[in-house]
GROMACS .gro file of C-alpha atoms in nm:
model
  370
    1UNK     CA    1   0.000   0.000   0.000
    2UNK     CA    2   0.096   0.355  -0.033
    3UNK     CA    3   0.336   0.516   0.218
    4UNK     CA    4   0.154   0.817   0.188
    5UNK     CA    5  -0.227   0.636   0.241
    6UNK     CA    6  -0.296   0.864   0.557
    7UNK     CA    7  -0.225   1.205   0.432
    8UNK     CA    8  -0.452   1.123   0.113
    9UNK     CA    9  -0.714   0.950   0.377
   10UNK     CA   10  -0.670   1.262   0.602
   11UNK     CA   11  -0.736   1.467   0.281
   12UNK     CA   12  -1.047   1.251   0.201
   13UNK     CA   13  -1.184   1.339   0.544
   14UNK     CA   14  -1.099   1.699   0.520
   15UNK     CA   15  -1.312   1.679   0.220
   16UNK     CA   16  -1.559   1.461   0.394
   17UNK     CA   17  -1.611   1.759   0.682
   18UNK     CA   18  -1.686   1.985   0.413
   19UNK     CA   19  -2.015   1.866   0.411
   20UNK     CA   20  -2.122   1.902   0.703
   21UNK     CA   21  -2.496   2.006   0.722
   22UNK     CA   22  -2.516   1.943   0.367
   23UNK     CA   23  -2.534   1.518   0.366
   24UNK     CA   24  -2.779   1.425   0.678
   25UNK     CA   25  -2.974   1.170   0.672
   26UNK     CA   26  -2.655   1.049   0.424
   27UNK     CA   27  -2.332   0.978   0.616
   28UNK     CA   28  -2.008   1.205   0.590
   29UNK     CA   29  -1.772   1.107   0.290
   30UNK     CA   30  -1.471   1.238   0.068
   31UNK     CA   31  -1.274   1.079  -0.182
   32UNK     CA   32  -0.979   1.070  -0.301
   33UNK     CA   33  -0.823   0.916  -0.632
   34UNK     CA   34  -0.452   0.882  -0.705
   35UNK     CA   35  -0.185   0.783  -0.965
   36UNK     CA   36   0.149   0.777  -0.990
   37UNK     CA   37   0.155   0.994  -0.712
   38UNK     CA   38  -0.093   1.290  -0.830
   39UNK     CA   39  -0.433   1.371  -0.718
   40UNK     CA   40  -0.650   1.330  -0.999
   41UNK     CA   41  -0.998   1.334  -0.844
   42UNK     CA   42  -1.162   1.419  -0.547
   43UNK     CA   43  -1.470   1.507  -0.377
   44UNK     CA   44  -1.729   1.501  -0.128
   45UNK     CA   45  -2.114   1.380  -0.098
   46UNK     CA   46  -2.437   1.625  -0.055
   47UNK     CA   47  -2.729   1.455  -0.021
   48UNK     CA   48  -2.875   1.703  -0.254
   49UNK     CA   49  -2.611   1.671  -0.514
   50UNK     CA   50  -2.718   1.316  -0.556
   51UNK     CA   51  -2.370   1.149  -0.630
   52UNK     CA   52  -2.158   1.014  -0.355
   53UNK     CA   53  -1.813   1.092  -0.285
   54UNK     CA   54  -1.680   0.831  -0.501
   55UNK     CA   55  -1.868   0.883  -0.846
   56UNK     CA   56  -1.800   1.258  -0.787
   57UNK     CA   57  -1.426   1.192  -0.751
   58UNK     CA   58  -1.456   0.964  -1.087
   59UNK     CA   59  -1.618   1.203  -1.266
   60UNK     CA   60  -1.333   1.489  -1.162
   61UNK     CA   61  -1.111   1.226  -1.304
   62UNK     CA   62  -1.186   1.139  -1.650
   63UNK     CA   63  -1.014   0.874  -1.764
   64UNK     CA   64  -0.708   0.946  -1.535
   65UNK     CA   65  -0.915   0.737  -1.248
   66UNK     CA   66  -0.809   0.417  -1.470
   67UNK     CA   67  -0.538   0.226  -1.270
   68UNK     CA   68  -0.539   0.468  -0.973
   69UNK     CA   69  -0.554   0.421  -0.659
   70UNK     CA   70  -0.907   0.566  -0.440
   71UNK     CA   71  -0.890   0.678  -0.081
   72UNK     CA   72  -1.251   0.685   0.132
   73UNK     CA   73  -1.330   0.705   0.484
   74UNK     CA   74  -1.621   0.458   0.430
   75UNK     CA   75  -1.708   0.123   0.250
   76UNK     CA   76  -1.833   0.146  -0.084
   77UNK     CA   77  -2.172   0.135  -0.172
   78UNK     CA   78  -2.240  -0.230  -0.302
   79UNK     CA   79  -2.660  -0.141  -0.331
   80UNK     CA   80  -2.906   0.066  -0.559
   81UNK     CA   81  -3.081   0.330  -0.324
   82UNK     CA   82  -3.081   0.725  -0.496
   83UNK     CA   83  -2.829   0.609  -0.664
   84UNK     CA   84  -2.669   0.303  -0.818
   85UNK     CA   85  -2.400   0.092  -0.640
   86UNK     CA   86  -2.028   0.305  -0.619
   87UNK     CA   87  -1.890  -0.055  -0.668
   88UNK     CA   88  -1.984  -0.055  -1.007
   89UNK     CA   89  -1.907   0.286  -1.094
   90UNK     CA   90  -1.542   0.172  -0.914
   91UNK     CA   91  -1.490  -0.137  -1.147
   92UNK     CA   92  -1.621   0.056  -1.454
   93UNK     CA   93  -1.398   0.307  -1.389
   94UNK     CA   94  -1.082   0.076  -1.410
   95UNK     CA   95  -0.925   0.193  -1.040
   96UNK     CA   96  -0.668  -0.067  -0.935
   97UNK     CA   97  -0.689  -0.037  -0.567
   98UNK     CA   98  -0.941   0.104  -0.299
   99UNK     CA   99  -0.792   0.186   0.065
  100UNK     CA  100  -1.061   0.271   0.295
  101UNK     CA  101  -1.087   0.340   0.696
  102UNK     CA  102  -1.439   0.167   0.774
  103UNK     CA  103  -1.715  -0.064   0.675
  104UNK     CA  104  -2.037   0.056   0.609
  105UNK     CA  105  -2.191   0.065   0.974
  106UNK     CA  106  -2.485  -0.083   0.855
  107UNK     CA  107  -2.478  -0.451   0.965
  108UNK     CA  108  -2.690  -0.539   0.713
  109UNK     CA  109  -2.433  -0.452   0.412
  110UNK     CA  110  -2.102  -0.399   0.594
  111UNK     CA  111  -1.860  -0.568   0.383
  112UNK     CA  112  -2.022  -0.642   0.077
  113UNK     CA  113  -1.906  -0.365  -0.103
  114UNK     CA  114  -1.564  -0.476  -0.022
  115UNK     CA  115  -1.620  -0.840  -0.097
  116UNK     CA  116  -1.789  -0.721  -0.437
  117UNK     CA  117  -1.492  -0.506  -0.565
  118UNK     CA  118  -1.272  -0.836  -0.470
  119UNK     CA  119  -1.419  -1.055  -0.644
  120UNK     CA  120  -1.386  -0.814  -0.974
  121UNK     CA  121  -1.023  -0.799  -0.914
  122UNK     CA  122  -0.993  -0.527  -0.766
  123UNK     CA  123  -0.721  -0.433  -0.420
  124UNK     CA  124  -0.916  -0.406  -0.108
  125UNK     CA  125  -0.732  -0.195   0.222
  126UNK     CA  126  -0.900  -0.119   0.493
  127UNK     CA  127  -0.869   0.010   0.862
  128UNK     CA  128  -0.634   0.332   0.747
  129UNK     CA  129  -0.687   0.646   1.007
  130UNK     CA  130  -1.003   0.376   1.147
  131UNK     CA  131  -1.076   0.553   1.463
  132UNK     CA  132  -1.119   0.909   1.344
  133UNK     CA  133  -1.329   0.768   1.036
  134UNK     CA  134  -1.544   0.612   1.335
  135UNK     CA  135  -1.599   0.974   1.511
  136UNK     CA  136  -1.697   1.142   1.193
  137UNK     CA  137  -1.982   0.957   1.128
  138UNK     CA  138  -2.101   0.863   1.484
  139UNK     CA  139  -2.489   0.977   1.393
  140UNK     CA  140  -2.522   0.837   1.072
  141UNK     CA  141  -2.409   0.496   1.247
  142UNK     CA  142  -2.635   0.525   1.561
  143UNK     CA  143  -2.950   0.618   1.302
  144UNK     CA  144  -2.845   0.366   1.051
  145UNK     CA  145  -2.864   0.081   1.395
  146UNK     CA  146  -3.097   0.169   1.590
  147UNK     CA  147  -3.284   0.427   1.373
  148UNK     CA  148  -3.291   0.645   1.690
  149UNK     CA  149  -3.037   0.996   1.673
  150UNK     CA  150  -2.714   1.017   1.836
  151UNK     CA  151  -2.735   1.245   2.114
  152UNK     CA  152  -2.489   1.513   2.239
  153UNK     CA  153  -2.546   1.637   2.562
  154UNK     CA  154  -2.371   1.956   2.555
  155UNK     CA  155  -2.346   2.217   2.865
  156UNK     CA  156  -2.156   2.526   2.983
  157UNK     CA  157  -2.062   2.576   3.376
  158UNK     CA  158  -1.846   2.689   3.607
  159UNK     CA  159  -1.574   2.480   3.753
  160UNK     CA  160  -1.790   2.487   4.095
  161UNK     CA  161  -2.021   2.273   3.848
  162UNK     CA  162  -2.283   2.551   3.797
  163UNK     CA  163  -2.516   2.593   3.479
  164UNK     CA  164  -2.561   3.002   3.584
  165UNK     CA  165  -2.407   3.264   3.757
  166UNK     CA  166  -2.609   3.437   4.049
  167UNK     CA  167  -2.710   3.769   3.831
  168UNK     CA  168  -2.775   3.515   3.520
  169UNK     CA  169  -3.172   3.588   3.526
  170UNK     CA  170  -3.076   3.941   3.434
  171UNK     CA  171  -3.008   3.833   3.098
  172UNK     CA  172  -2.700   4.096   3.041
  173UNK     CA  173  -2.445   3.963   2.790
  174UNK     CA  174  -2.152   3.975   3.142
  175UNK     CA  175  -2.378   3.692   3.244
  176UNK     CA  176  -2.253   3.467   2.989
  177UNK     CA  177  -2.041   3.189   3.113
  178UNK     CA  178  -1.787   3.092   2.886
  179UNK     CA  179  -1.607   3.293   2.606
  180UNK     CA  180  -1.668   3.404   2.277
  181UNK     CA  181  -1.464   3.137   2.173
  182UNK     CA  182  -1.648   2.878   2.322
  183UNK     CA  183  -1.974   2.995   2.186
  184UNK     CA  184  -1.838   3.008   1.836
  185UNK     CA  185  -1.781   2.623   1.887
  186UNK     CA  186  -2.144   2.568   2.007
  187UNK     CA  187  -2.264   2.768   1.688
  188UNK     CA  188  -2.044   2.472   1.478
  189UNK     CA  189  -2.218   2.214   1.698
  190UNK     CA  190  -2.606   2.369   1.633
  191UNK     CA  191  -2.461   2.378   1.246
  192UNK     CA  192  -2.355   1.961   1.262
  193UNK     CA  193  -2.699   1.864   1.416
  194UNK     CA  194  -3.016   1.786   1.279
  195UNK     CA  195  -3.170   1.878   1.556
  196UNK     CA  196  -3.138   2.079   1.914
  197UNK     CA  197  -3.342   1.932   2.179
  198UNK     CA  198  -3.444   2.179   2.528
  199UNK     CA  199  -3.720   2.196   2.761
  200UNK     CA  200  -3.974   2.433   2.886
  201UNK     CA  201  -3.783   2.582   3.191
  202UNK     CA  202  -3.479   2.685   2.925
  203UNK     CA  203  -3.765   2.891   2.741
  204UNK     CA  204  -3.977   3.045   3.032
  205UNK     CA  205  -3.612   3.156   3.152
  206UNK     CA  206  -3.398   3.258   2.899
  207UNK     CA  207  -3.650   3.324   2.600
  208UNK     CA  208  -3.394   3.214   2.372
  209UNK     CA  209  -3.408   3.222   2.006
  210UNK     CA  210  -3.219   2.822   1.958
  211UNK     CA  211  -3.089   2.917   1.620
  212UNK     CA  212  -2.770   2.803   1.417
  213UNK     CA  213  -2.582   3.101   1.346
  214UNK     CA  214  -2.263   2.962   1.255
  215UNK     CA  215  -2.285   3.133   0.941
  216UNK     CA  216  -2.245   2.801   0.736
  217UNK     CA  217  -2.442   2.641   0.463
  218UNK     CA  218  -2.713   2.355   0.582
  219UNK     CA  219  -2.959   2.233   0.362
  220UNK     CA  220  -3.290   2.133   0.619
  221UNK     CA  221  -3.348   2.362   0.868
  222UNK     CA  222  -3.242   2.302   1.211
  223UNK     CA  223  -3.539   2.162   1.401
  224UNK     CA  224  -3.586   2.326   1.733
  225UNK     CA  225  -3.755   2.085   1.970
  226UNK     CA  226  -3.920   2.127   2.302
  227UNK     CA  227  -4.026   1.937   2.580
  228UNK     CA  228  -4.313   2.112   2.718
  229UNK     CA  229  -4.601   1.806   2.943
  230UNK     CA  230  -4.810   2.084   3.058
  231UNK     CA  231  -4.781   2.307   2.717
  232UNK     CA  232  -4.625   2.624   2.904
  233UNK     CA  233  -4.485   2.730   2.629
  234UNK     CA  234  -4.588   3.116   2.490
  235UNK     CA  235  -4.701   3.220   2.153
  236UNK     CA  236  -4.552   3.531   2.195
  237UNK     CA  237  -4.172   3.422   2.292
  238UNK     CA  238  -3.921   3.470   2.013
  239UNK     CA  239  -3.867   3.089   1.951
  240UNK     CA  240  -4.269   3.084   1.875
  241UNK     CA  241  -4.261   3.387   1.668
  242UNK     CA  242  -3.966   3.262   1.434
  243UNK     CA  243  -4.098   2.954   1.387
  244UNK     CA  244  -4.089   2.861   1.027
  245UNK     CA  245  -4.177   2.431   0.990
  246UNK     CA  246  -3.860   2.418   1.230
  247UNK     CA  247  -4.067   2.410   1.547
  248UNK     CA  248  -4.168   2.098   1.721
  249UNK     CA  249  -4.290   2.066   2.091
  250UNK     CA  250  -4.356   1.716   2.291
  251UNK     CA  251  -4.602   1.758   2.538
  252UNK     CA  252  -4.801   1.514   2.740
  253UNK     CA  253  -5.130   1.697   2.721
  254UNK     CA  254  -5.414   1.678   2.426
  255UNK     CA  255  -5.401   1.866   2.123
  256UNK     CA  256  -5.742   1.931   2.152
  257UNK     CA  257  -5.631   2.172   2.409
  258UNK     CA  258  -5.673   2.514   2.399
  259UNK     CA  259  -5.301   2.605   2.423
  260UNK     CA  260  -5.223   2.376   2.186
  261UNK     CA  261  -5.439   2.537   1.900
  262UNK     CA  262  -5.265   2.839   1.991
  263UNK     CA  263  -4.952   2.708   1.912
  264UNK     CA  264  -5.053   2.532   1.601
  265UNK     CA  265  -5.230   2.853   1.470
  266UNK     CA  266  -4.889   3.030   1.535
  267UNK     CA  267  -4.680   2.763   1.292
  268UNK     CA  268  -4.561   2.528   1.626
  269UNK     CA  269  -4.593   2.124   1.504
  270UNK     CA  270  -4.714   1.957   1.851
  271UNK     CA  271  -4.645   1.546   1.927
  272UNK     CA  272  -4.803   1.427   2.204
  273UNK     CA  273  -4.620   1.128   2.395
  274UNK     CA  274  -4.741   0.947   2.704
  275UNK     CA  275  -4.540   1.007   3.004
  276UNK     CA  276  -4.301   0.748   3.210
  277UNK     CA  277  -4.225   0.847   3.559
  278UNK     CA  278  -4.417   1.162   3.612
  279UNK     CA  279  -4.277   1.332   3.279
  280UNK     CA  280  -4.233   1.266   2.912
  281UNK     CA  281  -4.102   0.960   2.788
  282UNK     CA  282  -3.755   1.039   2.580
  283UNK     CA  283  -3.726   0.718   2.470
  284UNK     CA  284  -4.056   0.789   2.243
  285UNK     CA  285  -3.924   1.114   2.153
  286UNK     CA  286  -3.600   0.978   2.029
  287UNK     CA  287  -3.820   0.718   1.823
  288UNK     CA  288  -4.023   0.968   1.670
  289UNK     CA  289  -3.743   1.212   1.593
  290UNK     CA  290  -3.563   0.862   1.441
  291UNK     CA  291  -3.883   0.826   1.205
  292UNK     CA  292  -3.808   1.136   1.071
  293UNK     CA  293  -3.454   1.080   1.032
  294UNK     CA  294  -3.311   1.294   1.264
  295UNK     CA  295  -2.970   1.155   1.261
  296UNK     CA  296  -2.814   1.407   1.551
  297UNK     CA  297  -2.922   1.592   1.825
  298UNK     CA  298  -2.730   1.839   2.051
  299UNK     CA  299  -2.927   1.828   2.360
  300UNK     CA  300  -2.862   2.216   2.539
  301UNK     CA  301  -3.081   2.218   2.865
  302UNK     CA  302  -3.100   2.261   3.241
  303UNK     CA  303  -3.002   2.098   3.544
  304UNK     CA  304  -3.341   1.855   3.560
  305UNK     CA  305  -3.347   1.729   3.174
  306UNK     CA  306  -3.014   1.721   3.159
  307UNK     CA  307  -3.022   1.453   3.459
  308UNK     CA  308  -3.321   1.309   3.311
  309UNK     CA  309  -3.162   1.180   2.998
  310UNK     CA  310  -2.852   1.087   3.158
  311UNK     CA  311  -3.103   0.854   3.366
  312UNK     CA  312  -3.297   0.707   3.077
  313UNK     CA  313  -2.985   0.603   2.879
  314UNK     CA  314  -3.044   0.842   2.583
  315UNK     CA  315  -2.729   1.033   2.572
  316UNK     CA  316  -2.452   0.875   2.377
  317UNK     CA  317  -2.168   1.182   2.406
  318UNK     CA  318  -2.111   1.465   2.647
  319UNK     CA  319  -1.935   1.781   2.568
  320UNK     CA  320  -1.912   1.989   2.889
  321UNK     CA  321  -1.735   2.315   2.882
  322UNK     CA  322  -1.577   2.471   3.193
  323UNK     CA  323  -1.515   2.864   3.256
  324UNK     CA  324  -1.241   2.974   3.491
  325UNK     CA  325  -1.476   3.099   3.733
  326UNK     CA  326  -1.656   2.989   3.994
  327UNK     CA  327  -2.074   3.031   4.082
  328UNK     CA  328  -2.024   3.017   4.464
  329UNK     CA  329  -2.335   2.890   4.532
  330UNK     CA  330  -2.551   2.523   4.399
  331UNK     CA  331  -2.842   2.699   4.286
  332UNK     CA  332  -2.849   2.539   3.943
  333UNK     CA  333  -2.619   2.195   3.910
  334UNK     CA  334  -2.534   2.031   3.602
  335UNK     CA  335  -2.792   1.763   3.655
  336UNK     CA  336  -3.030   1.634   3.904
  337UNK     CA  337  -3.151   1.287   3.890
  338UNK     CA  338  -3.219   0.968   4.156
  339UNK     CA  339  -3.043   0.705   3.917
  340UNK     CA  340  -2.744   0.818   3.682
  341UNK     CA  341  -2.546   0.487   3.700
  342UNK     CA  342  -2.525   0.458   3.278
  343UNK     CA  343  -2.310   0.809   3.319
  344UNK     CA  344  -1.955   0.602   3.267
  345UNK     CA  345  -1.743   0.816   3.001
  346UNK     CA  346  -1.471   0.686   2.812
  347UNK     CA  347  -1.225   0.786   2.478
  348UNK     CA  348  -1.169   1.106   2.681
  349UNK     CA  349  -1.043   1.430   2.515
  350UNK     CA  350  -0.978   1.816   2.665
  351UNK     CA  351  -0.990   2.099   2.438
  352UNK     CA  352  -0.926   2.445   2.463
  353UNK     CA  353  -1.168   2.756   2.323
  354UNK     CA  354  -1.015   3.041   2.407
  355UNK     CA  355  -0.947   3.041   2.868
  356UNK     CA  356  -1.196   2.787   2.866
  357UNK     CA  357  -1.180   2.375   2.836
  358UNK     CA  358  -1.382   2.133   2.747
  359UNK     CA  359  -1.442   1.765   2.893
  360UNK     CA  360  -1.540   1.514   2.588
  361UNK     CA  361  -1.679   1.197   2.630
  362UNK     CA  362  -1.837   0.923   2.507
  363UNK     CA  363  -2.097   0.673   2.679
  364UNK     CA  364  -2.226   0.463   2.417
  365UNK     CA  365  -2.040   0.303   2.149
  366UNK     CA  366  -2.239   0.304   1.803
  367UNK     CA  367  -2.079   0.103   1.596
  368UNK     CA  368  -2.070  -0.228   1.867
  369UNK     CA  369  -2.264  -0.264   2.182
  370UNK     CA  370  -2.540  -0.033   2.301
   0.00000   0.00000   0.00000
């Protein structure tokens, strides 16, 4: 194999990134094609553009794919869906040799597009830059399992483990937590999510708007969800009033109801889901937000849901960032719950926006067991 196989795989996955908010429910992919040491074709899927990665990367090619050598951070397509097979397109095209980091994640077809471009003759490498290949697609792999999304619980405290600051109701902009920095990096997460998931008591206090304003290109909205069992939730706050088929509230009360006319009449999509334990059952929102393939979810809430669906198993990562300050006072924890015994991280990594850190971790491994 090619000395150089993980620059042009770390190239592919540069290229891969670049659609971010462009692919969903489609996984993340770039590709690479190579010979005699030249790049002669790359590029990247959008779910809109139709083609994946590889047929793109053909196409840059011409005929200077024939004999050359194609980097991809995932298996091959071996199966007609919007598109035909890549493994065809790959043999038709004459490539010699396919290095790749991952099989498809799909159980189902994981490997056959490997054992298919065998069989025609043609070099199979895999496990190249494997790990990071994993991480890139963790949502697409959770959906494509489980058809449920991939959830990021994501927070921002003080190191005294505080969600707020005592003058935080006052809503001035000194009341922020963390740095500019570390908001910027929230605005990329909102921008790689289908969907951001909050409930009520986030709204009635902070009136917030939810929004991705990361500046970047997506092609679906991003779907604001809130948990709201006793419908609480005002026509006249701003999330309400910008709501544009991107609103969607879970509540445990008819929609019969008065309120929830209100909110219907005022562009809000309701769901209502029985409760479990005195409030509303995640587990059936993360089914229903699976039906409509939500692959990823950044969950940004309060002390009580965020202990909520650390207790009911739902959250699969954590990204918790840490100010240098500290709240002097437990007014508002990171999370209250009786039963958090799931909340075991592991492939732990720091990183640094600006003076603040940030703790990631993951709880749930989606590509083996739950």
């Amino acid at each position: 194999m090619d000395a150089n196989a993980i620059g042009y795989m770390q190239r592919a996955m540069g290229l891969a990134r670049k659609a971010t908010g462009l692919a969903s429910p489609n996984p993340l992919v770039g590709c690479v094609l190579v010979r005699e040491g030249q790049i002669v074709g790359e590029g990247f899927h959008q779910y809109d553009w139709r083609d994946h990665a590889e047929v793109v990367a053909i196409k840059s090619a011409g005929e200077k794919a024939r004999g050359s050598t194609l980097y991809v951070n995932l298996e091959p397509c071996n199966h007609t869906g919007r598109t035909g097979p890549c493994t065809e397109a790959i043999i038709k095209a004459g490539i010699q040799r396919v290095v790749a980091s991952i099989d498809d994640p799909n159980p189902v077809v994981a490997g056959g597009g490997f054992d298919r471009l065998r069989a025609a003759g043609v070099e199979v490498f895999t496990g190249v830059l494997e790990e990071e290949a994993r991480r890139l697609n963790e949502p697409f792999a959770k959906w494509i399992r489980k058809k449920r999304p991939f959830v990021t619980l994501k927070s921002a405290m003080t190191l005294d483990g505080q969600l707020a600051l005592p003058q935080a109701g006052k809503r001035k902009s000194s009341t922020w937590i963390t740095s500019e920095e570390s908001r910027a990096e929230v605005h990329r997460m909102r921008h790689a999510s289908d969907a951001l998931l909050t409930g009520i008591g986030t709204i009635l206090a902070d009136d917030p708007l939810l929004t991705d304003r990361s500046g970047l290109s997506r092609r679906r909205r991003l779907l604001r969800v809130i948990l709201d069992s006793r419908l609480r939730l005002s026509p006249r706050s701003r999330i309400v009033k910008t709501a544009d088929d991107d609103l969607l509230v879970f509540t445990a009360i008819t929609l019969l109801s008065a309120k929830a006319r209100a909110l219907q009449k005022a562009g809000v999509e309701i769901v209502s889901v029985k409760k479990r334990a005195g409030h509303i059952d995640l587990n059936a929102v993360m089914n229903e937000l699976g039906k409509r393939k939500i692959l990823s979810v950044l969950l940004e809430a309060g002390s009580e849901l965020n202990g909520a669906a650390l207790a009911a198993d739902i959250v699969d990562k954590v990204f918790l960032f840490y100010a240098p300050r500290f709240a002097g006072e437990t007014r508002v924890p990171f999370a209250t719950a009786a039963n958090l015994k799931h909340a075991a991280l592991r492939n732990l990594n720091i990183h640094q926006f600006g003076p603040d850190f940030a703790l990631e971790g993951m709880l749930h491994d989606v590509y083996g067991n739950h």
